[in-house]
Structure formats: C-alpha cells, structure tokens
CSV table of C-alpha atoms in Angstrom, one decimal:
chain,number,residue,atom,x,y,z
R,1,UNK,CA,-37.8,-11.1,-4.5
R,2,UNK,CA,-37.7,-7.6,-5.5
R,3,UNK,CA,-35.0,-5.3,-3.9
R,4,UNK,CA,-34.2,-1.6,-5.3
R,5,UNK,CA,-30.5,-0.3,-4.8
R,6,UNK,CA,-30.2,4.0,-4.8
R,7,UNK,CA,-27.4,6.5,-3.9
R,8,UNK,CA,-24.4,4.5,-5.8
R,9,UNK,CA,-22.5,5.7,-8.5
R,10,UNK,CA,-22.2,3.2,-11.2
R,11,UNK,CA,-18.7,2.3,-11.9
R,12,UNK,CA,-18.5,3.0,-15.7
R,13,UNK,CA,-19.8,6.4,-15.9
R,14,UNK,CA,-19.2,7.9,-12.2
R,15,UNK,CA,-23.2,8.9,-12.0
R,16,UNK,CA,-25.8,8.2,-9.4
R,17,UNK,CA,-28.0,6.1,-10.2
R,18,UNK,CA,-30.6,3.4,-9.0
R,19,UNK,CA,-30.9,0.2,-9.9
R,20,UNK,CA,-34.1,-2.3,-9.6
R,21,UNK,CA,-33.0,-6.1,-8.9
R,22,UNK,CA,-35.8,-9.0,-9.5
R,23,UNK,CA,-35.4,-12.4,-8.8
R,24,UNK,CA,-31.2,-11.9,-8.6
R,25,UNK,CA,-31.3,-10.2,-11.9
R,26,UNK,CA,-31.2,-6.2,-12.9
R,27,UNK,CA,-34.3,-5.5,-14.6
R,28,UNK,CA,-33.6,-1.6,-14.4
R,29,UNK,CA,-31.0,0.9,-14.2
R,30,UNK,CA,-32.6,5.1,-14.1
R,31,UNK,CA,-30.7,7.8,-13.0
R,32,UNK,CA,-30.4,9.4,-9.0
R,33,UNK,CA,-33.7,9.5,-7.1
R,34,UNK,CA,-34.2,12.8,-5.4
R,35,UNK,CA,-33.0,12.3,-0.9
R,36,UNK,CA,-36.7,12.9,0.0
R,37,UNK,CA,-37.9,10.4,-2.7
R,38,UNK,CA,-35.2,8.3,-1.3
R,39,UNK,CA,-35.7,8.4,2.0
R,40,UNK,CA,-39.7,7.5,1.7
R,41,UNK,CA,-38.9,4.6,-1.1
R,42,UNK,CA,-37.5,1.7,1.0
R,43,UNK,CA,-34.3,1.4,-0.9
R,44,UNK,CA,-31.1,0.0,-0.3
R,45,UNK,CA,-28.8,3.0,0.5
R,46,UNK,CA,-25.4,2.5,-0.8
R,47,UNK,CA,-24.3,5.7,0.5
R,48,UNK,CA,-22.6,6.7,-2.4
R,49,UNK,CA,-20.5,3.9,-3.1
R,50,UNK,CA,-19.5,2.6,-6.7
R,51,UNK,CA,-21.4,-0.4,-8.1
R,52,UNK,CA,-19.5,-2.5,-11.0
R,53,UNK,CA,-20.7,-5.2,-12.8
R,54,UNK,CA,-19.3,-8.4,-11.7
R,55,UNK,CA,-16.3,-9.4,-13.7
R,56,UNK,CA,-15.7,-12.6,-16.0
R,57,UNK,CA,-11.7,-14.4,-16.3
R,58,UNK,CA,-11.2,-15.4,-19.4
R,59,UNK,CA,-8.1,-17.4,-18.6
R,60,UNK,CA,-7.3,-18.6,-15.2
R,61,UNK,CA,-6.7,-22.6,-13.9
R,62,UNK,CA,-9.5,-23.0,-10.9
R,63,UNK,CA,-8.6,-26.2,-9.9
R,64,UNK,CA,-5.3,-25.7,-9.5
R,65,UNK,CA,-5.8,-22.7,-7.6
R,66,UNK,CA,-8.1,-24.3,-5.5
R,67,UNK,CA,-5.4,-27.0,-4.8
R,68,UNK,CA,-2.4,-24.5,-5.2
R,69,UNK,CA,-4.1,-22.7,-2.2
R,70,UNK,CA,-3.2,-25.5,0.3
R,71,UNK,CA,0.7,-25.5,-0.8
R,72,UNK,CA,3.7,-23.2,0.0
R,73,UNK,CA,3.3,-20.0,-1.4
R,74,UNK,CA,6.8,-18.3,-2.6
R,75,UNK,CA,5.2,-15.1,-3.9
R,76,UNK,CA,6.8,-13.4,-1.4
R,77,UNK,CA,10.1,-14.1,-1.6
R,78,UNK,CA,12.6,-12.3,-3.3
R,79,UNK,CA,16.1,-14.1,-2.7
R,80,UNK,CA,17.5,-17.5,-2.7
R,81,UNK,CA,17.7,-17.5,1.4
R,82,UNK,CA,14.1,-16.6,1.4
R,83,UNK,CA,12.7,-19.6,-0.2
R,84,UNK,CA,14.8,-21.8,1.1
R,85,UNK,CA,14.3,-20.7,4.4
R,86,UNK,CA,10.3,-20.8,3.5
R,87,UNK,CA,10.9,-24.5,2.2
R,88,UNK,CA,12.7,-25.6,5.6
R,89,UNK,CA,9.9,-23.9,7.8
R,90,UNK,CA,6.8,-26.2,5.6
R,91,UNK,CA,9.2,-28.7,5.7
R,92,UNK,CA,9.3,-28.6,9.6
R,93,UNK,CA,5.6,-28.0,10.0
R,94,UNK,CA,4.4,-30.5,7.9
R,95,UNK,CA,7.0,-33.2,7.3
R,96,UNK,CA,4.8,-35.8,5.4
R,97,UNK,CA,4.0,-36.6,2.2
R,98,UNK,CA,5.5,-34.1,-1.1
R,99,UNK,CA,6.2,-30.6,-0.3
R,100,UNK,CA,4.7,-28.5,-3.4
R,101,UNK,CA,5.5,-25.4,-3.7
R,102,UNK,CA,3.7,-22.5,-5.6
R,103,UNK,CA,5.0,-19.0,-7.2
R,104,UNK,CA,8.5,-19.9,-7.2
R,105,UNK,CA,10.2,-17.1,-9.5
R,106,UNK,CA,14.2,-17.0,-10.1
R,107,UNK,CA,13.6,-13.7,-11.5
R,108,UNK,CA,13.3,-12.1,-8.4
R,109,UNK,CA,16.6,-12.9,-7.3
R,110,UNK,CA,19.2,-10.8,-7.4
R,111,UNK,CA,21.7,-13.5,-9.5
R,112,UNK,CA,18.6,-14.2,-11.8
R,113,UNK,CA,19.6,-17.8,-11.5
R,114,UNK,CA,17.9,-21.1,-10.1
R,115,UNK,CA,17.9,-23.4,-7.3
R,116,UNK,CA,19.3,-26.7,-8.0
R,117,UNK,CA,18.6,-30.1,-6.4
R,118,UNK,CA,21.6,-29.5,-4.3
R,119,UNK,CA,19.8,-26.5,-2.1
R,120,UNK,CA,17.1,-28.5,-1.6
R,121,UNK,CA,18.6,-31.7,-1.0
R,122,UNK,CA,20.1,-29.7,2.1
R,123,UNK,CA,16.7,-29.5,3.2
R,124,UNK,CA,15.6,-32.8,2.6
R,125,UNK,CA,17.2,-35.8,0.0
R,126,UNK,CA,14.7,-38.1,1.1
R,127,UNK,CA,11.0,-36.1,0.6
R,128,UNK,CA,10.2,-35.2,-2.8
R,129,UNK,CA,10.4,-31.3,-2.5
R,130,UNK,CA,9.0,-29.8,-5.8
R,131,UNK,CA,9.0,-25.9,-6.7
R,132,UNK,CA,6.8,-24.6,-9.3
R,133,UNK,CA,7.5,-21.5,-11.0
R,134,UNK,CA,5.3,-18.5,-10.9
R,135,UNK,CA,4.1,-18.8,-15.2
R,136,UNK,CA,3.5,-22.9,-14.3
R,137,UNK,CA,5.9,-24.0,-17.1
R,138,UNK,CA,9.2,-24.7,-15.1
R,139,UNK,CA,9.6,-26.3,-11.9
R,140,UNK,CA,13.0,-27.2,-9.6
R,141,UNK,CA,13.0,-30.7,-7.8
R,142,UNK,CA,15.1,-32.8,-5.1
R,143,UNK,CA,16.4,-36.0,-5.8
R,144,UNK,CA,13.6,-37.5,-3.9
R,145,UNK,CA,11.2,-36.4,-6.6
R,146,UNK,CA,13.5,-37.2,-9.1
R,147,UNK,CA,13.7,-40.5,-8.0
R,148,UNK,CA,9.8,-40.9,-7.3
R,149,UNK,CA,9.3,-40.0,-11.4
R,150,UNK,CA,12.2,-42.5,-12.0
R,151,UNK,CA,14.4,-39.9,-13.7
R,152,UNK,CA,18.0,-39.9,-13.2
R,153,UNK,CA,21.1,-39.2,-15.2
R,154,UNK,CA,20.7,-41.0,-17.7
R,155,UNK,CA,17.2,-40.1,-18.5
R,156,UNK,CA,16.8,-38.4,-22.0
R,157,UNK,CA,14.8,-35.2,-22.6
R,158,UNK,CA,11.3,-35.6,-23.7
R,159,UNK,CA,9.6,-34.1,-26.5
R,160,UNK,CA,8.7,-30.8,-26.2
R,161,UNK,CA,10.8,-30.1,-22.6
R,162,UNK,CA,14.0,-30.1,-21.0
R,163,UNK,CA,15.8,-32.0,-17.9
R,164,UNK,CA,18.3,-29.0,-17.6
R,165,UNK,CA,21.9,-30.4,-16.4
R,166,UNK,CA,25.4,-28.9,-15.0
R,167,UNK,CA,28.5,-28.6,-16.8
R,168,UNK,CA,29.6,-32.2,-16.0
R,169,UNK,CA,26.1,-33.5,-17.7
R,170,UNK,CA,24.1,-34.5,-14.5
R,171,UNK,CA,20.8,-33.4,-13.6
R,172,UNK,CA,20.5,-30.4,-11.7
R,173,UNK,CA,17.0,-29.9,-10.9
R,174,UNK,CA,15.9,-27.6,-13.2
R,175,UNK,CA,12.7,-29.1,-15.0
R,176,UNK,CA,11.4,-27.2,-18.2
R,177,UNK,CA,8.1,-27.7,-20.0
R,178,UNK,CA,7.4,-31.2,-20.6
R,179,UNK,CA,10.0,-32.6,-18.2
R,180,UNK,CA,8.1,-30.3,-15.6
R,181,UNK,CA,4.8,-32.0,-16.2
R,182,UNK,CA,6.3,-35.3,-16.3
R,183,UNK,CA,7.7,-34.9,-12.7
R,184,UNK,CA,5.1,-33.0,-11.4
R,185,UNK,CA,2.5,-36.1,-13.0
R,186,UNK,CA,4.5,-38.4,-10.6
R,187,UNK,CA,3.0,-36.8,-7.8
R,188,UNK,CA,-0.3,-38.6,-5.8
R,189,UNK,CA,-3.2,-37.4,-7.3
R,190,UNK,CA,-6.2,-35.8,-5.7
R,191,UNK,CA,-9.4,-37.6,-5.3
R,192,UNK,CA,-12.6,-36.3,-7.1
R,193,UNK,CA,-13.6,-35.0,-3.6
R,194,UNK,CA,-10.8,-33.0,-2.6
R,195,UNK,CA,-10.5,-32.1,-6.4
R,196,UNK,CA,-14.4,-30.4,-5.9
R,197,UNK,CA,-13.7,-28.8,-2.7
R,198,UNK,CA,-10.6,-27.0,-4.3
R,199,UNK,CA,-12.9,-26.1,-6.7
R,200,UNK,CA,-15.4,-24.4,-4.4
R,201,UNK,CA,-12.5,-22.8,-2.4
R,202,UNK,CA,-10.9,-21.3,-5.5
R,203,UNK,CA,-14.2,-20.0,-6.5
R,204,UNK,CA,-15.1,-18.5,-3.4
R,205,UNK,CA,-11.9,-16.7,-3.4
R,206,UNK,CA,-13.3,-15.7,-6.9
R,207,UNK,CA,-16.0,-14.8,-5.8
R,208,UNK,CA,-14.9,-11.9,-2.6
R,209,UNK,CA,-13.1,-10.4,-5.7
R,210,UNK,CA,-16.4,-9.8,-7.9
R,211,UNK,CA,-15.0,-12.2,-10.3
R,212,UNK,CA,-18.7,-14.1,-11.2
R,213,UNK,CA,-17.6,-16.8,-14.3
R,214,UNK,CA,-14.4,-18.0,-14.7
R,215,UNK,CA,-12.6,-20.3,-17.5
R,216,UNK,CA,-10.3,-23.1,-16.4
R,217,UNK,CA,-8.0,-23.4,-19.4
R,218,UNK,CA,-6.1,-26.6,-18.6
R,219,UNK,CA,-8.5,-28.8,-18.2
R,220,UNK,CA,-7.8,-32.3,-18.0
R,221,UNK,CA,-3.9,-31.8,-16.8
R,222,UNK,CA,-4.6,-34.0,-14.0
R,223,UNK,CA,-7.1,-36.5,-14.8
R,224,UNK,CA,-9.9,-35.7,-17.5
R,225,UNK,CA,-12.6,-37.4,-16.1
R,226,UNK,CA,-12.0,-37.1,-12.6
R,227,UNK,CA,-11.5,-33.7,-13.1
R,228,UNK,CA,-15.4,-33.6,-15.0
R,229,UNK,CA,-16.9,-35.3,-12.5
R,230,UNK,CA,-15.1,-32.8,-10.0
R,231,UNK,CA,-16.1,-29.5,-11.5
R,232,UNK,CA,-19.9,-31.1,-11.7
R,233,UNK,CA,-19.8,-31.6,-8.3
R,234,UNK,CA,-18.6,-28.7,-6.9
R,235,UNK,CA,-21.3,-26.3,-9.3
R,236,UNK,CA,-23.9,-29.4,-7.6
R,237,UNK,CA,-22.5,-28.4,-4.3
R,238,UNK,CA,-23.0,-24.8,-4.7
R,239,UNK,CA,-19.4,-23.2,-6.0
R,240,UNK,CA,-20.5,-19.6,-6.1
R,241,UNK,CA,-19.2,-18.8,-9.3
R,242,UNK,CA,-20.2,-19.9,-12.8
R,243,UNK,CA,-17.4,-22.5,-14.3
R,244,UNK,CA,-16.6,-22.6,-18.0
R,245,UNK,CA,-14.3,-25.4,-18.9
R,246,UNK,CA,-11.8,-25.6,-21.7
R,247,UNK,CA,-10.3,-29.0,-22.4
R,248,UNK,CA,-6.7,-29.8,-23.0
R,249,UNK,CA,-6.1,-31.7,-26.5
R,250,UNK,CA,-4.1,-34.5,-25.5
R,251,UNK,CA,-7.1,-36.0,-23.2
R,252,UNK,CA,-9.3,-35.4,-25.7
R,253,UNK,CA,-7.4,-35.9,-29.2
R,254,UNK,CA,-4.2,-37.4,-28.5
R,255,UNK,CA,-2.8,-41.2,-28.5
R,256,UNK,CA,-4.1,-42.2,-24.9
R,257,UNK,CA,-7.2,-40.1,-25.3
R,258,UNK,CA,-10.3,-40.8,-23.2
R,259,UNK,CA,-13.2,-42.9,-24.5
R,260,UNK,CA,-15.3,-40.7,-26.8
R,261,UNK,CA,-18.6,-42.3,-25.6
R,262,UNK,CA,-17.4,-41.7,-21.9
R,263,UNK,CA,-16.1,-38.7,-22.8
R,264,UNK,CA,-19.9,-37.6,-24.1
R,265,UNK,CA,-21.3,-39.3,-20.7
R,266,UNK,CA,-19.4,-37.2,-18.7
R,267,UNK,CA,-20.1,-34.2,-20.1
R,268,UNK,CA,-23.5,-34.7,-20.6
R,269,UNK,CA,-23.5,-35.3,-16.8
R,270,UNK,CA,-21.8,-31.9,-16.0
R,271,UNK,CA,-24.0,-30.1,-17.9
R,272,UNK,CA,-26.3,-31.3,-16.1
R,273,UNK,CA,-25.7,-28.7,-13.8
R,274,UNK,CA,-26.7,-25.0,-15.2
R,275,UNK,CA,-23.7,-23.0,-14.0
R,276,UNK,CA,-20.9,-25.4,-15.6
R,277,UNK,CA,-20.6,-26.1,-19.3
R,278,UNK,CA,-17.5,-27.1,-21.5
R,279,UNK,CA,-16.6,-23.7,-23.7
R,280,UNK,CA,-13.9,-25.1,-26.0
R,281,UNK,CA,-10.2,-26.9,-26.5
R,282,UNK,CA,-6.7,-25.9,-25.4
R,283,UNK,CA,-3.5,-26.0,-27.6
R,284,UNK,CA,-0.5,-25.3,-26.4
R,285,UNK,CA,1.5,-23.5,-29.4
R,286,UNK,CA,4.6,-22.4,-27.0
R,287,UNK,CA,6.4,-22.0,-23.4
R,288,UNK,CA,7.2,-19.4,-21.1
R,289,UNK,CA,8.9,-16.2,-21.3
R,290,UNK,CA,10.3,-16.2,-17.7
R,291,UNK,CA,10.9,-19.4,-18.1
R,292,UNK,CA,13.0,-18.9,-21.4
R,293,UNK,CA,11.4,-21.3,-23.3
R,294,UNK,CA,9.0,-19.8,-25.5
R,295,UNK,CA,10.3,-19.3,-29.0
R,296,UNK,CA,11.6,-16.0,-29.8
R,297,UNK,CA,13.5,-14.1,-32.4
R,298,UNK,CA,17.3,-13.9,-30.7
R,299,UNK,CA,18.6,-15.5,-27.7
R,300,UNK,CA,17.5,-14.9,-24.2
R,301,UNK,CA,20.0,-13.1,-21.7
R,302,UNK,CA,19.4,-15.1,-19.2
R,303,UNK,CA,22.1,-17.7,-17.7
R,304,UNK,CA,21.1,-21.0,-18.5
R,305,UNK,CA,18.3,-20.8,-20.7
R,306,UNK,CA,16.1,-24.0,-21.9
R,307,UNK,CA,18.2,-25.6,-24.3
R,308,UNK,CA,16.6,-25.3,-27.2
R,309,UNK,CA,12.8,-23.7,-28.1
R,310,UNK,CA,12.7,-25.5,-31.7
R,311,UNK,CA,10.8,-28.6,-30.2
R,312,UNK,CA,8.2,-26.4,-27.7
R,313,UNK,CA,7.8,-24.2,-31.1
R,314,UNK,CA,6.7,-26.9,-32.8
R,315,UNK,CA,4.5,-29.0,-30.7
C-alpha cells in the first residue's frame, strides 16, 4: 500500500515537506507541494503539523514497566503522610496478596529521610507491603515481607547490599542494593503469560509516545527463561514496538547460570520472531545516587546513608 503524506513540517528542520510511504516504509521525502498540486494529488493533509521520526530507548526495563503499571504508583507524592495515606487506600481496595509499590522517592520529602517498617507496620504487620524507590536500587519493607524472605535481626548483609538498621542494631526496613533484590526475589513470581501481556502493555504505552524500539536492560532479573519465552510471546502476539534485549550477567555467567544449550534454544526460539532479538549483556559496575550507594569521591549528605559503597564499587 502506497499512501503520500503533504503539508507537515518535518520536525528536524521546521520545513514543509511531503513524504511518500510504501509498504509501511518512507521511500521519499521532497520538499512542500504547491495547495493546488495538493489539493488535486490525493494526499494525506497533515495540515501543517510536525512529523518526527519515531524515537528508539536505549535504556529502559519493559517488563517491569509493563508489570510496574498494575502496582501503586507513588510518583505523586511528596511527603511521608502522602504515601502512607496512598499505601492504606491500595491496602483497603485490594487487601490480598503483596502490596508493591512503585516510585517511592525519600527525596521528595521535606526531612529527606525514609519510611521504616514501623510506618508501615501501622498499616499492616501481617501483608508483605514493599516500596520500591524511584532509581529501582533501594526499597522499604514491613515485617511481613521481611519475614516472607526469612530475614530478621540477625540476618547479615549480603554481598554487594545493605539491610540498613536503627541505633539499637535492628532492622528498620530500609533495604539497599542487593538486600533489595533479595527481598523483592521473595515475592510470587509472574507467569510467562502475565509476564507477555505486561510486555504488550508496556509497549503499547511506548508506543502512544512514538517510542518504536526499546532495550530492556535487566533482563533476566526475574526468571531468564521465563522471561525469553515471555518477550517471544508478546513480539508473536503483536507488541507494537520492536524489543531489544540485553541480558543480565549473573543468568548468563554466574554460579547458578542457566544451561548454555537451553540458553541457545531459547534464544534461538525468540529470534524466531523478527521484531525481538538479544542486543548484548548487562554489568552492574555501581548503585544509586539517590539511593546513596553508588561510590563517590566524599561522603553523601544525606542522613543515613548505605553503609558502605566499597562492596557495590567492587562487584
């Protein structure tokens, strides 16, 4: 099909121009047809609107956005009260199952400091209630999800993250880096289905933005090959964005890696599909600056910073 688009001005330069589309692909771009050539040509009349070429995201996480799109949103509050009083309305509404929470960010508050267990214990001890912060490396839990990743006081830090603790040496609910992934790992995972149709939901929302290829750069932080399989079934299913996949080490590399001759299956099978293809590998070299715990030269001013960034700086 052959469809000719006129009267638009093209979004790099500011001119008119026309533009000649076969077969969903520009096979020509010429400058402004005259109105009365217009008029008599059967083009598309944009009526003067910019056109811009569809934009590519280097960096984003699509299923997690597609999941993340389903939980509490805290991007709009801006105080303590706020997300608490957020927490307690989900909580109220939908009362089953973990509460997640998405865009939590302590620097909006005017103390700059965090929740702790103990606010959110107020609004429920006994369902896991699970905050993740805004740049995904920190988190705040209750003592219900605590308790569900079987992590109490006595519970040493792991490698690489931090299980931040009060002035008496008990947990408070702050969870940095690794210990954030740890908890939020103890969490029921989604199934390859509901994985896919996040994927198509995030990519829509991609899509109404004029965002036409995007690269998930975390991979595998779930479940590597359900999350294959996922992604191969939401390009079969018709996500309407390309999907360019970048796989974190540890699935791939590290001690508990998946099968290399599955691995190769797997992929084989999502490429498969022409708009999804694994692009590359991801290494985490640091953490967070909001956060505080991505190395840096100096100390952060924040109260109650990660306690040390020698073991993220390292991993």
């Amino acid at each position: 099909m052959k469809l000719t688009y006129t009267n638009f001005r093209w979004g790099l330069s500011g001119e008119y121009e026309t533009m000649v589309v076969e077969d969903d692909k520009v096979v020509s771009r010429v400058g402004a047809i005259p109105t009365e050539a217009r008029e008599n040509s059967g083009a598309v009349d944009l009526m003067g609107r910019y056109m811009l070429p569809s934009f590519i995201d280097a960096h984003c996480h699509i299923l997690p956005t597609g999941l993340d799109l389903n939980k509490l949103n805290l991007g709009s509050a801006s105080s303590k009260e706020q997300v608490l009083d957020l927490v307690r309305q989900r909580h109220s509404e939908q009362p089953e199952g973990w509460l997640h929470a998405v865009h939590y960010n302590q620097t909006k508050f005017s103390c700059g400091t965090h929740l702790t267990l103990a606010d959110l214990d107020l609004i429920s001890s006994d369902r896991p209630i699970l905050l993740r912060h805004v740049n995904g490396h920190a988190s705040v839990a209750n003592t219900a999800a605590l308790h569900m990743a079987k992590v109490n006081h006595q519970t040493k830090d792991p490698a690489g993250g931090h299980y931040r603790r009060d002035e008496a040496g008990n947990l408070d609910g702050v969870l940095l880096e690794r210990a954030h992934e740890y908890v939020t790992s103890c969490s029921p995972l989604p199934s390859v289905e509901e994985m896919a149709d996040a994927i198509i939901l995030a990519g829509s929302k991609m899509s109404e933005l004029g965002i036409a290829c995007a690269s998930d750069m975390m991979t595998g932080c779930f479940n590597l090959e359900m999350e294959l399989k996922a992604y191969a079934l939401a390009a079969q299913k018709g996500c309407p964005i390309h999907l360019r996949l970048y796989l974190q080490w540890s699935p791939v590399f590290g001690p508990r890696a998946m099968d290399p001759k599955l691995l190769e299956e797997t992929i084989n099978e999502l490429h498969s599909q022409p708009t999804c293809r694994v692009d590359g590998i991801k290494i985490f070299a640091d953490g967070g600056i909001s956060s505080a715990t991505a190395a840096i030269y100096g100390k952060y001013l924040s109260s109650n910073p990660a306690k040390t960034n020698k073991a993220e700086s390292e991993r």
